[in-house]
Coordinates of C-alpha atoms in Angstrom, one line a residue:
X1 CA 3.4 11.3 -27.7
X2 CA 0.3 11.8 -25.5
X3 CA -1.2 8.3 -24.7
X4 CA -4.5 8.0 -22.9
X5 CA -5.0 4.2 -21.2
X6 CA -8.2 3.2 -19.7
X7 CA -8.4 0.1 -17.5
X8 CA -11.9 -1.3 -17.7
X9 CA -12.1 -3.3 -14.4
X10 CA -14.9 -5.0 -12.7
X11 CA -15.3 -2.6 -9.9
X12 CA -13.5 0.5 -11.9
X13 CA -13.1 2.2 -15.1
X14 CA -9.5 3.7 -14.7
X15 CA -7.7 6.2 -16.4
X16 CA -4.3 7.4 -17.1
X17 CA -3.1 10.2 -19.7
X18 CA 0.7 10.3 -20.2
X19 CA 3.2 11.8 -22.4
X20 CA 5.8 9.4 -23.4
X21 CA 9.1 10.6 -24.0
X22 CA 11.7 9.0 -26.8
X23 CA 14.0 8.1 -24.2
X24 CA 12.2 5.9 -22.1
X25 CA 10.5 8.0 -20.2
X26 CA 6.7 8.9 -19.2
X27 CA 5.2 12.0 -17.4
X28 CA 1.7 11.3 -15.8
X29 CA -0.6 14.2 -16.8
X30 CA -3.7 12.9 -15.8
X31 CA -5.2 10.1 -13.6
X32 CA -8.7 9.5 -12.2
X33 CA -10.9 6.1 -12.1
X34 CA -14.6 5.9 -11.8
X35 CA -16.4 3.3 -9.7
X36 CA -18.5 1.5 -12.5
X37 CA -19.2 -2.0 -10.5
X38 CA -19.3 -3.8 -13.6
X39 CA -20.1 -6.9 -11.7
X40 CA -22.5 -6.1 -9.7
X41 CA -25.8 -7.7 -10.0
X42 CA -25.0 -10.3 -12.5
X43 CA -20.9 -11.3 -12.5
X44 CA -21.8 -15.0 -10.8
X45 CA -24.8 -15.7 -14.3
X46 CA -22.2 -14.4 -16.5
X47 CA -23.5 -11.2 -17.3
X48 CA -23.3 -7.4 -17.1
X49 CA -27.0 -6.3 -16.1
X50 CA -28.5 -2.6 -17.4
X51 CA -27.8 -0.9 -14.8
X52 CA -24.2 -2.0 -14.8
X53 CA -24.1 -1.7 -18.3
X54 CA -25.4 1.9 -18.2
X55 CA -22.9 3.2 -15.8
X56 CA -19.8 1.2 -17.3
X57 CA -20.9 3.3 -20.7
X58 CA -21.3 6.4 -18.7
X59 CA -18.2 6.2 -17.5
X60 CA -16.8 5.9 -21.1
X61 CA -18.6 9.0 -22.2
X62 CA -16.9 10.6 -18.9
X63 CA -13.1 9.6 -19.9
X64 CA -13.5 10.4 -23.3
X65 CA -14.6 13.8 -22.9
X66 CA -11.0 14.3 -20.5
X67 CA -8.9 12.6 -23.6
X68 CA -10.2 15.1 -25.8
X69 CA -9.6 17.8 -23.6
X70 CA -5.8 16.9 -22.9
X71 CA -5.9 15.7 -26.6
X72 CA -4.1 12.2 -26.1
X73 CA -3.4 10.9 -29.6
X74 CA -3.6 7.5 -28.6
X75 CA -6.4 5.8 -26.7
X76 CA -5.1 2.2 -25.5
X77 CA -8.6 0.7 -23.4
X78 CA -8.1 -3.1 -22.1
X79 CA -10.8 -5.1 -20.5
X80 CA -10.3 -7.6 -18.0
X81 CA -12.1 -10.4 -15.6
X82 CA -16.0 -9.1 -15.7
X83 CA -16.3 -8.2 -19.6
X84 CA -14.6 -11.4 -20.9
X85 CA -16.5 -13.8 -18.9
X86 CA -19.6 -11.8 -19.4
X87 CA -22.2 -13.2 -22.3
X88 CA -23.2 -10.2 -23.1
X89 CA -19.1 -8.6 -23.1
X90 CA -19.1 -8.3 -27.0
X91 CA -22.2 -6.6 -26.6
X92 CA -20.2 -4.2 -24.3
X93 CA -17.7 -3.8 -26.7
X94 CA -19.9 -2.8 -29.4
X95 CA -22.0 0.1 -27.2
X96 CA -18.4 1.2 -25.8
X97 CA -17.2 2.1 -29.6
X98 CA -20.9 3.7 -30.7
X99 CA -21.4 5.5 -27.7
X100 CA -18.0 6.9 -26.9
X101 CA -15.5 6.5 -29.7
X102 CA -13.3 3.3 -27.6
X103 CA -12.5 0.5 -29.2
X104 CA -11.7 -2.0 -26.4
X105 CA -9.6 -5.4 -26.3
X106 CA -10.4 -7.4 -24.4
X107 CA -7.5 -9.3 -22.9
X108 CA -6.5 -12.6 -21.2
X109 CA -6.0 -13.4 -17.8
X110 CA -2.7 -14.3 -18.9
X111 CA -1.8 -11.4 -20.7
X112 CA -3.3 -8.9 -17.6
X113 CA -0.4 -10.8 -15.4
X114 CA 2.4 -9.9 -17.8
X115 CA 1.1 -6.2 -18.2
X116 CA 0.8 -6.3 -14.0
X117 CA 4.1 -7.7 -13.7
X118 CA 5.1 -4.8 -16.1
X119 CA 3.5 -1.8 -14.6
X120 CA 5.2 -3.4 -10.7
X121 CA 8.8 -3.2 -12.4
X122 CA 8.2 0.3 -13.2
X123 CA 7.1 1.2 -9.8
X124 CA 10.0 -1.3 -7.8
X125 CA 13.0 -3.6 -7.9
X126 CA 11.6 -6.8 -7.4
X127 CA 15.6 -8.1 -6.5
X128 CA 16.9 -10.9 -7.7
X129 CA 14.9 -13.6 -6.0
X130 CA 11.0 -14.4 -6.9
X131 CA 8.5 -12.3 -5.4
X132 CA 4.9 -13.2 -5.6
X133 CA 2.7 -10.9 -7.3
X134 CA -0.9 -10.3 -6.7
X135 CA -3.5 -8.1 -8.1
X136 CA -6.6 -8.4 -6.6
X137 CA -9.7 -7.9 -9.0
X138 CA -12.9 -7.8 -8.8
X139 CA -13.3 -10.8 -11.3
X140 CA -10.1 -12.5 -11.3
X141 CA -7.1 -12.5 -9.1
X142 CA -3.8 -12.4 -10.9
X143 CA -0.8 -14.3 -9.3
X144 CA 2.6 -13.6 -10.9
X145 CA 6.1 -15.5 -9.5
X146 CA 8.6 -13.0 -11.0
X147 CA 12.1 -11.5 -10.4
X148 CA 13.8 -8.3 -11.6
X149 CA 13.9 -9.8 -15.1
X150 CA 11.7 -13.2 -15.6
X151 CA 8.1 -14.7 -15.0
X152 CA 8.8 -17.5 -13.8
X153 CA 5.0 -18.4 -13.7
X154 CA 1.8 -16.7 -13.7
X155 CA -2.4 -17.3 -13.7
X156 CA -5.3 -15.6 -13.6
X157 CA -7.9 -17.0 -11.1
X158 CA -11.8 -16.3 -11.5
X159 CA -11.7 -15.9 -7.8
X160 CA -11.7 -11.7 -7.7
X161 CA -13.8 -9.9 -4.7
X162 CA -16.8 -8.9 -6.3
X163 CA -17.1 -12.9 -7.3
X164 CA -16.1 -14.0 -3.8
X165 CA -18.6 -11.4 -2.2
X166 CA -21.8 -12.7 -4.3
X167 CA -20.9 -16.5 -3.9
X168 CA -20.0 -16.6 0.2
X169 CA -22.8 -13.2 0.9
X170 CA -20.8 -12.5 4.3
X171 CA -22.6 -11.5 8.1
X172 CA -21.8 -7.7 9.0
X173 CA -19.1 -8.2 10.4
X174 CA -17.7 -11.5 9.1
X175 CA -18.3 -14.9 11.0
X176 CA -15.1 -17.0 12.0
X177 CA -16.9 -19.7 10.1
X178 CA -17.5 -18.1 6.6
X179 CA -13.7 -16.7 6.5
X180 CA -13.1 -20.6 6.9
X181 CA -15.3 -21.4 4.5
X182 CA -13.6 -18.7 2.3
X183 CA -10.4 -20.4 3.5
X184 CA -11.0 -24.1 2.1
X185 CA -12.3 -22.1 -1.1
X186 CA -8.9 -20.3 -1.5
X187 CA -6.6 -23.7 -0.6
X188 CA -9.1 -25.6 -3.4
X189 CA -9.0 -22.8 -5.9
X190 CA -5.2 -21.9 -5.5
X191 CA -3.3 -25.4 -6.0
X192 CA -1.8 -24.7 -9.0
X193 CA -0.1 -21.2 -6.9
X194 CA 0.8 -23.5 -4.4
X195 CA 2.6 -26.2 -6.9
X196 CA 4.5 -23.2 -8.4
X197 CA 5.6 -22.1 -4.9
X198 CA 7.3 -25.9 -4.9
X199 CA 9.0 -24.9 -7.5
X200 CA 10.0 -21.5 -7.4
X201 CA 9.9 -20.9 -3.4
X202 CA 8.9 -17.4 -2.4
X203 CA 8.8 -15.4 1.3
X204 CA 8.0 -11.8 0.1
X205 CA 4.5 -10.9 -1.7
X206 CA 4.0 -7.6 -3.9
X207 CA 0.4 -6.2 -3.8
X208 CA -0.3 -4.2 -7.2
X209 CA -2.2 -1.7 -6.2
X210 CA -6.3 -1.6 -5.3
X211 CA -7.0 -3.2 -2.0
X212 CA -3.3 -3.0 -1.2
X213 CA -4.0 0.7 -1.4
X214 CA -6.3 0.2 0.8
X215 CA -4.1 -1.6 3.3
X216 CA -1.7 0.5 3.1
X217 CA -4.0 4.1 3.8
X218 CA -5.3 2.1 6.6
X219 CA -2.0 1.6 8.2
X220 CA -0.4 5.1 7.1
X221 CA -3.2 6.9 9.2
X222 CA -3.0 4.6 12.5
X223 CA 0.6 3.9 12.5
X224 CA 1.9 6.7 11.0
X225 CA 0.5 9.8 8.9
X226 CA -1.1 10.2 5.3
X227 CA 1.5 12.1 3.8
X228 CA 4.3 8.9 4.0
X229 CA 2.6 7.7 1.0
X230 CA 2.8 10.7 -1.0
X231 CA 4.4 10.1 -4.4
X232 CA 5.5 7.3 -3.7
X233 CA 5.5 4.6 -6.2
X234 CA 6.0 1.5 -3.4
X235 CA 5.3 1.0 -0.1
X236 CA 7.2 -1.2 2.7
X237 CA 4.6 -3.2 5.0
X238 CA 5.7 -3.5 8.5
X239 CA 3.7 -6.8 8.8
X240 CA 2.9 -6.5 12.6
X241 CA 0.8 -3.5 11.6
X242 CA -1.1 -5.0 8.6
X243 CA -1.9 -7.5 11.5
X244 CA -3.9 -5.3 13.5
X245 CA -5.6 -3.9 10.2
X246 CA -6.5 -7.5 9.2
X247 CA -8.0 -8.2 12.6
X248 CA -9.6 -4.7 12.6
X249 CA -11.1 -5.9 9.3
X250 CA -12.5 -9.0 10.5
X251 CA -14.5 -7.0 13.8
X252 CA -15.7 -4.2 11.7
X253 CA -19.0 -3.5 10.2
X254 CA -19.6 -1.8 7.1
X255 CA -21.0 1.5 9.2
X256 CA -17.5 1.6 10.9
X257 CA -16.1 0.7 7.6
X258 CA -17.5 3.6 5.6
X259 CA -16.0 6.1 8.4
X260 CA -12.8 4.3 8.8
X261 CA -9.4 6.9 7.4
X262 CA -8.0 4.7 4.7
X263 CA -11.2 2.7 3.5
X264 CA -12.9 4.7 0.0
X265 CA -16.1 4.2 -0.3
X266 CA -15.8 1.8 -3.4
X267 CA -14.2 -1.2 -1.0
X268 CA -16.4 -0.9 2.0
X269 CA -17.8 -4.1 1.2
X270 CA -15.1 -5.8 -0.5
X271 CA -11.8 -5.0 1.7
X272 CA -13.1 -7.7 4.3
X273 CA -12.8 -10.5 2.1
X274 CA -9.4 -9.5 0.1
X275 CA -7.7 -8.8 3.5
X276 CA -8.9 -12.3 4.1
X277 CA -7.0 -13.8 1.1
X278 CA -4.4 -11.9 1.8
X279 CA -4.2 -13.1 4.9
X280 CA -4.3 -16.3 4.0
X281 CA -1.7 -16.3 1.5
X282 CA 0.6 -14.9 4.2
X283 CA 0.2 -18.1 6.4
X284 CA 0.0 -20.7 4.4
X285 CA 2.9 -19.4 2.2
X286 CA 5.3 -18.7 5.3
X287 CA 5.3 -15.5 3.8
X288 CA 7.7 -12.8 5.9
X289 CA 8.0 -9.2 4.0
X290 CA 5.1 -7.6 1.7
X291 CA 5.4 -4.3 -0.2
X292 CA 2.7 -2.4 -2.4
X293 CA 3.5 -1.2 -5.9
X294 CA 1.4 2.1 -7.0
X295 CA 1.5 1.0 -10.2
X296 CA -0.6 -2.1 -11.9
X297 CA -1.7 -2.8 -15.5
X298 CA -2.2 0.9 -16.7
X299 CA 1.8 1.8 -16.4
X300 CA 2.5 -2.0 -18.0
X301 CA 0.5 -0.6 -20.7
X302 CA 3.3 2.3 -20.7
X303 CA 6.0 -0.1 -20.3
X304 CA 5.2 -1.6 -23.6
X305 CA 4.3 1.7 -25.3
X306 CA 7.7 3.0 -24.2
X307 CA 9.8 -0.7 -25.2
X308 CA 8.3 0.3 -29.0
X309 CA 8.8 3.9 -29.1

């Protein structure tokens, strides 16, 4: 079976055509995402403004006309952080199925962490002690305390970039004191991570994909070369070099940004402040090891589809 899945995010409309196979198996045919910035504009009143709204739609129109084309029999399109906190989401919802043909569900915080934890165990072996798992979005983080075979806990926290970036408005480059004030946001924000830590203690954290792609071209073109990320599903951190990336992060302007190998143009403004919560995360949680999965929500989508097939 040909499945199409489209990943409405705040920052981008992704998607991923795959044939499913009866034996538990997928083959990607197709995968592209479109940088809609959903958010932009409007995410901290609550609501998707026209512009926004128009190229979110467009966007649609654009992935449709590829599902046709590869003739997926079965369209499967979630929406996530900016859409169900948005007033005007339903709305959204309603202009997605007129204009394009997509009926969208729009999902839980809860529910995106298990179909994130999902899409990571296709892509790795998260071993038998708990890993922390973070997606970083640009209208919720989701932060997932899992092993090979169990969530152990999970939230969703209204705390993604494109939220963060219109609430703290950072200097070019980034002042010591506004990645503290960021800091005391996070250690506010994030106490019911840090309770579940108590319980089920962690030392490695799993990025699911986006800025950790992000990271991870950075440090594969000054460390290393491009093509050690090719088809690869996960990627090992060595965390000396994420380091110097994080540091380079906090020095650079968005000028240097845009022509820095690594950086796409999408996350020019918003790598900054997720390498800062990364960051974070990594000291306060004594954190030691960090890998990236390739794979996030759209393949936990597959997962599912292939459990039931």
């Amino acid at each position: 079976m040909r499945i199409a899945i489209i990943d409405l995010g705040t920052n981008t409309f992704n998607l991923l055509v795959a044939d499913v196979m009866s034996r538990g198996e997928f083959k990607t045919i197709f995968s592209t995402k479109i940088a809609v910035k959903l958010g932009e504009g409007g995410i901290g009143r609550r609501t998707i403004v026209p512009a926004a709204f128009d190229r979110g739609i467009n966007a649609l129109r654009s992935h449709r006309a590829i599902i046709d084309k590869l003739k997926a029999q079965k369209i499967i399109a979630f929406a996530t952080s900016a859409i169900r906190s948005a007033q005007n989401g339903a709305k959204f919802v309603a202009a997605a199925k007129k204009e394009a043909g997509i009926e969208i569900q729009v999902i839980p915080g809860e529910r995106e962490a298990e179909l994130i934890a999902a899409g990571v165990r296709l892509a790795l072996d998260i071993g038998e002690a708990p890993a922390l798992i973070l997606d970083i979005g640009g209208g919720s983080n989701e932060c997932i305390i899992a092993t090979r075979d169990t969530i152990l806990w999970k939230q969703s926290f209204e705390m993604g970039v494109a939220r963060l970036l219109e609430r703290f408005k950072p200097s070019d480059p980034v002042t010591a004191g506004e990645v503290d004030s960021m800091e005391n946001y996070f250690r506010e924000g994030l106490q019911p991570l840090f309770e579940a830590v108590k319980r089920f203690p962690v030392t490695e954290l799993i990025g699911a994909s986006g800025s950790f792609d992000t990271f991870s071209a950075m440090i594969a073109h000054q460390f290393h070369s491009p093509g050690v990320l090719k088809g690869r599903s996960e990627f090992i951190f060595n965390m000396n070099e994420y380091a110097q990336v994080h540091e380079q992060l906090l020095r650079s302007t968005e000028k240097e940004r845009y022509h820095t190998p690594g950086i796409i143009p999408l996350r020019v403004d918003m790598i900054v402040i997720a390498s800062v919560l990364v960051n974070f995360l990594i000291r306060e949680l004594g954190l030691k090891a960090m890998r990236m999965s390739t794979y996030s929500l759209k393949q936990g989508v597959l997962a599912e589809v292939m459990q039931n097939y």
